[in-house]
Structures are given as C-alpha cells and as structure tokens.
C-alpha cells in the first residue's frame, strides 16, 4: 500500500483570528508572503520611531522645524488603518514639543478620514489612549463640510485642490502614517495623508476618477507615472506638508521599521525598503486563496476589494479567487453596492463608470470599478459572515460560510486537482507574475 499523501495546513487571517486552509501538499503551487514578518527589529517600536526622528531623511529634525511655531497640526490615520499610534504618536509629539515649547493642548491632531465615516470617541480612545487625547486638540476631518475647506491651488489633473482649513492655516503641518502596498495609489503613506486624507469631497472624487483608476500605472507598488500619485504629490507640496513619520508594520501591526523626514524622500526610502520585502513572484494559478489581512482591514466588503487585487495578480484568466474576509461591519457603503444593483454583469458596471468624466465621479465608484475589473476576469468566492451573503451576491461575488465550502465551489469550477496558490495576506504583497520585469 502506498503511503498517505501529506497534507499541509496554512492559516489565513480572518477578522481577529484565522481560518485554516488544509490541502494535499502536492496541490500547493506556492505560498507567497511578505518577508516583513521575518524581520527581527533591532529595537522596540517606539525606539525605532525615536531613531528615525533623530536621523530624518532629507529634512531637518521635527524639533527644529517646530521652533517658534504656534499652530502645529499633526495628521493621523483613522479607524480603517492599523497604525499603532500609541507607539508612534508620543515620540512624535515629544519631538515637536521639544522644538516649539508648546505646552499641553497646543498641538492639533487632525484625523484623516478621507471620505470614510467619522471616527468615534471610543475608537479614538482605543487608537490614541486617554493620556494623548488629553494633551492635544482633536479634530475629525469631514470631507463634506465645505465651510471647513480651503483652496490651495489646482491639481495637475485639473480639479480643485481643497483641504481642511486647519491644515491649510497651520504654521507647521506634519503627518504620521504607515507604508503598505496600495491597490491603486502604489503605496500608502507620504502625501496620501493630505490627498485623500484631509481633502474635500470634490477633490477626492476628482483624484479617484474612472480615468485614473483605470490607468495601467494605477496598480500595487507603482509610484512613477501613477496619475493618482501625481495629484497627491502636488497636494502635499501645496499644503506645505513639512515632515512625515511613516512606519512599516508586520502582520501583528508592530513597528518593524520607521522613516521620518521629507514628505517625498522619507516616503520613497520607506517604499524601497518595503518593496524589497513585499515583492513576490509566481506563475499564475487556477485557484488563489487570499485574505485582506484580518481586522481592521477586512472590516467590510468595500475594504476587502484590496485583497482581491492581490489575488487578481496571481490568478490565471478565468480562474477562481477565494477571499477570506469577515466583514463584521457589512458592505462598507450602499453607494458601492448600488453600482452593481440591477447591472447585467461586471462589464456593464465598468462601461457605466468608465463613461463618467472626472467631474462626474461618484463616491465609492473607484472600489466598484476595481471590483468589476477583477470580476470581469475571475470568479470570486467570498468567505464571510452569513449576514453579508445578500450584498455579496448583489456585488457579483459567490458567498461561502466556511473556507472548506469555498474550496468545494472553487474545485467545482477548476477541478479537484487544480493547483492552488496561497497569499495568506493579499494586501501585504506586491505580486509580479513570473517572467515579467518592471
């Protein structure tokens, strides 16, 4: 008798825990992971941040920039991003106060929501801690509050560059954020804190137009020639963003590297560091299993589209992407779902959105556009909570309650022996198909 085939078990992030993918070893075409998680940092996260602040890239120290400034504004991420501000923010505030002589409460923390919902008080406490919140003024950006916006020029794309007035009137504008691969901006961090972070609704909509989202350079890991980044760089300069603190995180959202300094030079240094670790190469497979990296990134279907693009880059045309995303907060936006309601298929959604001019962009259409692009080439099975099944079907996804059920659905389409490529965290990697070069 032959020996039993060995099976492998691969954990896939899901909500606050994980699911187990169990398959015969011979069917695993590869497991693609960012090597960020293999790093052994030289110091604790707060110490890495302090070292970066003490040796900024392309800019004076924050303390020097803050000297004599009265209105200092620090942009920070909202609840949809896993930035560990309890670790990153205290050293940054300490550095700024050292230069400005500011006492408690004289620095404004501006929460960059983009077009997301406002961050609740409970979420603020969880992110920043009561002590930090007592020592700063906190303002939650609201993109639709036109009276709170200020015009600072016109974007290269032609639209108005409007940002939160508090930032526009600051003596010193600083931002903290984190760098990860981004599915249409190339990478997060840098000037993205300004646009879309603290920009007006019309400014964000113009930047996220169908023309730009459909551009071949608007992809994960691409900065040069990316039209969205061109606008973002302009916005950062026009806003006089003087200093950034950007960190790289591991799967547990711990700081493994920090970069501080000039809004472009420090950001590019961080992006180069991450690209070396997050770049993966593989031949596309018939079935790809991936995730959105767990909570908070998989909090809704809208955000989960990002993980699908990782799968898209690793899947053959006509193949199946299995995406694990808990989506505890539901669909993430009715406008996003409405783009698909009553549509005959993803092609109709793409045609409808593609026909809109820059000044006709609707909220959340970019996420619908990317989802429709993925669905026009692949079948997507979404492992999620049952309460999301109806919305998933409206969006053209096939819902499944378990990973096992999802694999049965995938095998029904691609065969029970189909090779499976695994991207445990689809938003953490930059996938380059084998045989391609930049």
mmCIF file of N, CA and C in Angstrom, residues 231-280:
data_model
loop_
_atom_site.group_PDB
_atom_site.id
_atom_site.type_symbol
_atom_site.label_atom_id
_atom_site.label_comp_id
_atom_site.label_asym_id
_atom_site.label_seq_id
_atom_site.Cartn_x
_atom_site.Cartn_y
_atom_site.Cartn_z
ATOM 1 N N UNK A 231 -1.145 63.753 -8.487
ATOM 2 C CA UNK A 231 -2.012 64.681 -7.761
ATOM 3 C C UNK A 231 -1.649 64.738 -6.279
ATOM 4 N N UNK A 232 -1.375 63.585 -5.689
ATOM 5 C CA UNK A 232 -1.063 63.525 -4.260
ATOM 6 C C UNK A 232 0.211 64.282 -3.928
ATOM 7 N N UNK A 233 1.223 64.165 -4.767
ATOM 8 C CA UNK A 233 2.473 64.883 -4.549
ATOM 9 C C UNK A 233 2.250 66.392 -4.617
ATOM 10 N N UNK A 234 1.428 66.819 -5.572
ATOM 11 C CA UNK A 234 1.106 68.245 -5.664
ATOM 12 C C UNK A 234 0.400 68.718 -4.398
ATOM 13 N N UNK A 235 -0.573 67.927 -3.935
ATOM 14 C CA UNK A 235 -1.335 68.311 -2.748
ATOM 15 C C UNK A 235 -0.425 68.424 -1.527
ATOM 16 N N UNK A 236 0.503 67.498 -1.385
ATOM 17 C CA UNK A 236 1.426 67.545 -0.259
ATOM 18 C C UNK A 236 2.289 68.791 -0.280
ATOM 19 N N UNK A 237 2.769 69.154 -1.469
ATOM 20 C CA UNK A 237 3.589 70.361 -1.593
ATOM 21 C C UNK A 237 2.753 71.616 -1.357
ATOM 22 N N UNK A 238 1.568 71.683 -1.968
ATOM 23 C CA UNK A 238 0.719 72.863 -1.826
ATOM 24 C C UNK A 238 0.262 73.056 -0.383
ATOM 25 N N UNK A 239 0.091 71.955 0.339
ATOM 26 C CA UNK A 239 -0.334 72.033 1.742
ATOM 27 C C UNK A 239 0.830 72.368 2.669
ATOM 28 N N UNK A 240 2.040 72.390 2.124
ATOM 29 C CA UNK A 240 3.252 72.638 2.903
ATOM 30 C C UNK A 240 3.449 71.566 3.982
ATOM 31 N N UNK A 241 3.221 70.319 3.554
ATOM 32 C CA UNK A 241 3.492 69.188 4.448
ATOM 33 C C UNK A 241 4.996 69.117 4.648
ATOM 34 N N UNK A 242 5.449 69.475 5.839
ATOM 35 C CA UNK A 242 6.877 69.695 6.069
ATOM 36 C C UNK A 242 7.621 68.469 6.566
ATOM 37 N N UNK A 243 6.903 67.508 7.135
ATOM 38 C CA UNK A 243 7.595 66.407 7.809
ATOM 39 C C UNK A 243 6.635 65.237 7.927
ATOM 40 N N UNK A 244 7.130 64.023 7.661
ATOM 41 C CA UNK A 244 6.303 62.828 7.823
ATOM 42 C C UNK A 244 7.035 61.811 8.690
ATOM 43 N N UNK A 245 6.254 61.050 9.407
ATOM 44 C CA UNK A 245 6.733 59.856 10.106
ATOM 45 C C UNK A 245 5.936 58.691 9.552
ATOM 46 N N UNK A 246 6.593 57.821 8.799
ATOM 47 C CA UNK A 246 5.940 56.657 8.203
ATOM 48 C C UNK A 246 6.602 55.389 8.707
ATOM 49 N N UNK A 247 5.797 54.425 9.138
ATOM 50 C CA UNK A 247 6.337 53.178 9.670
ATOM 51 C C UNK A 247 5.908 52.001 8.807
ATOM 52 N N UNK A 248 6.671 50.930 8.905
ATOM 53 C CA UNK A 248 6.336 49.655 8.270
ATOM 54 C C UNK A 248 5.936 48.699 9.381
ATOM 55 N N UNK A 249 4.846 47.952 9.152
ATOM 56 C CA UNK A 249 4.293 47.086 10.183
ATOM 57 C C UNK A 249 4.368 45.620 9.779
ATOM 58 N N UNK A 250 4.450 44.733 10.773
ATOM 59 C CA UNK A 250 4.348 43.306 10.494
ATOM 60 C C UNK A 250 2.887 42.870 10.580
ATOM 61 N N UNK A 251 2.636 41.570 10.488
ATOM 62 C CA UNK A 251 1.255 41.080 10.453
ATOM 63 C C UNK A 251 0.488 41.384 11.741
ATOM 64 N N UNK A 252 1.210 41.561 12.829
ATOM 65 C CA UNK A 252 0.569 41.863 14.105
ATOM 66 C C UNK A 252 0.503 43.363 14.367
ATOM 67 N N UNK A 253 0.805 44.137 13.335
ATOM 68 C CA UNK A 253 0.741 45.602 13.389
ATOM 69 C C UNK A 253 1.761 46.194 14.358
ATOM 70 N N UNK A 254 2.902 45.508 14.488
ATOM 71 C CA UNK A 254 4.015 46.024 15.264
ATOM 72 C C UNK A 254 4.979 46.751 14.329
ATOM 73 N N UNK A 255 5.572 47.822 14.807
ATOM 74 C CA UNK A 255 6.528 48.586 14.003
ATOM 75 C C UNK A 255 7.813 47.782 13.823
ATOM 76 N N UNK A 256 8.217 47.593 12.570
ATOM 77 C CA UNK A 256 9.476 46.897 12.294
ATOM 78 C C UNK A 256 10.503 47.820 11.647
ATOM 79 N N UNK A 257 10.044 48.970 11.161
ATOM 80 C CA UNK A 257 10.954 49.963 10.589
ATOM 81 C C UNK A 257 10.247 51.310 10.603
ATOM 82 N N UNK A 258 11.025 52.385 10.687
ATOM 83 C CA UNK A 258 10.449 53.727 10.714
ATOM 84 C C UNK A 258 11.278 54.658 9.849
ATOM 85 N N UNK A 259 10.591 55.581 9.186
ATOM 86 C CA UNK A 259 11.228 56.552 8.299
ATOM 87 C C UNK A 259 10.610 57.916 8.575
ATOM 88 N N UNK A 260 11.454 58.904 8.782
ATOM 89 C CA UNK A 260 10.972 60.243 9.081
ATOM 90 C C UNK A 260 11.728 61.250 8.238
ATOM 91 N N UNK A 261 11.072 62.400 7.992
ATOM 92 C CA UNK A 261 11.740 63.450 7.248
ATOM 93 C C UNK A 261 10.876 64.038 6.150
ATOM 94 N N UNK A 262 11.495 64.350 5.020
ATOM 95 C CA UNK A 262 10.834 64.988 3.888
ATOM 96 C C UNK A 262 9.678 64.136 3.372
ATOM 97 N N UNK A 263 8.601 64.791 3.012
ATOM 98 C CA UNK A 263 7.366 64.087 2.631
ATOM 99 C C UNK A 263 7.563 63.108 1.474
ATOM 100 N N UNK A 264 8.505 63.404 0.572
ATOM 101 C CA UNK A 264 8.750 62.509 -0.565
ATOM 102 C C UNK A 264 9.975 61.636 -0.311
ATOM 103 N N UNK A 265 11.066 62.231 0.114
ATOM 104 C CA UNK A 265 12.313 61.479 0.256
ATOM 105 C C UNK A 265 12.215 60.393 1.329
ATOM 106 N N UNK A 266 11.623 60.733 2.473
ATOM 107 C CA UNK A 266 11.479 59.729 3.534
ATOM 108 C C UNK A 266 10.494 58.650 3.113
ATOM 109 N N UNK A 267 9.418 59.073 2.449
ATOM 110 C CA UNK A 267 8.416 58.103 1.995
ATOM 111 C C UNK A 267 8.999 57.152 0.970
ATOM 112 N N UNK A 268 9.754 57.678 0.020
ATOM 113 C CA UNK A 268 10.353 56.813 -1.006
ATOM 114 C C UNK A 268 11.357 55.839 -0.388
ATOM 115 N N UNK A 269 12.084 56.292 0.628
ATOM 116 C CA UNK A 269 13.013 55.388 1.307
ATOM 117 C C UNK A 269 12.255 54.242 1.957
ATOM 118 N N UNK A 270 11.120 54.551 2.578
ATOM 119 C CA UNK A 270 10.299 53.510 3.190
ATOM 120 C C UNK A 270 9.697 52.575 2.167
ATOM 121 N N UNK A 271 9.263 53.124 1.034
ATOM 122 C CA UNK A 271 8.677 52.289 -0.019
ATOM 123 C C UNK A 271 9.708 51.332 -0.611
ATOM 124 N N UNK A 272 10.935 51.823 -0.806
ATOM 125 C CA UNK A 272 12.005 50.960 -1.327
ATOM 126 C C UNK A 272 12.312 49.834 -0.355
ATOM 127 N N UNK A 273 12.336 50.163 0.931
ATOM 128 C CA UNK A 273 12.568 49.150 1.965
ATOM 129 C C UNK A 273 11.481 48.086 1.909
ATOM 130 N N UNK A 274 10.227 48.520 1.810
ATOM 131 C CA UNK A 274 9.120 47.567 1.821
ATOM 132 C C UNK A 274 9.066 46.754 0.535
ATOM 133 N N UNK A 275 9.346 47.386 -0.604
ATOM 134 C CA UNK A 275 9.312 46.650 -1.872
ATOM 135 C C UNK A 275 10.263 45.455 -1.852
ATOM 136 N N UNK A 276 11.432 45.636 -1.260
ATOM 137 C CA UNK A 276 12.403 44.550 -1.194
ATOM 138 C C UNK A 276 11.868 43.358 -0.405
ATOM 139 N N UNK A 277 10.975 43.631 0.529
ATOM 140 C CA UNK A 277 10.446 42.576 1.398
ATOM 141 C C UNK A 277 9.093 42.045 0.939
ATOM 142 N N UNK A 278 8.300 42.898 0.284
ATOM 143 C CA UNK A 278 6.932 42.517 -0.072
ATOM 144 C C UNK A 278 6.810 41.991 -1.496
ATOM 145 N N UNK A 279 7.849 42.178 -2.305
ATOM 146 C CA UNK A 279 7.781 41.697 -3.684
ATOM 147 C C UNK A 279 7.840 40.181 -3.763
ATOM 148 N N UNK A 280 6.897 39.579 -4.479
ATOM 149 C CA UNK A 280 6.859 38.128 -4.671
ATOM 150 C C UNK A 280 6.624 37.829 -6.143
#
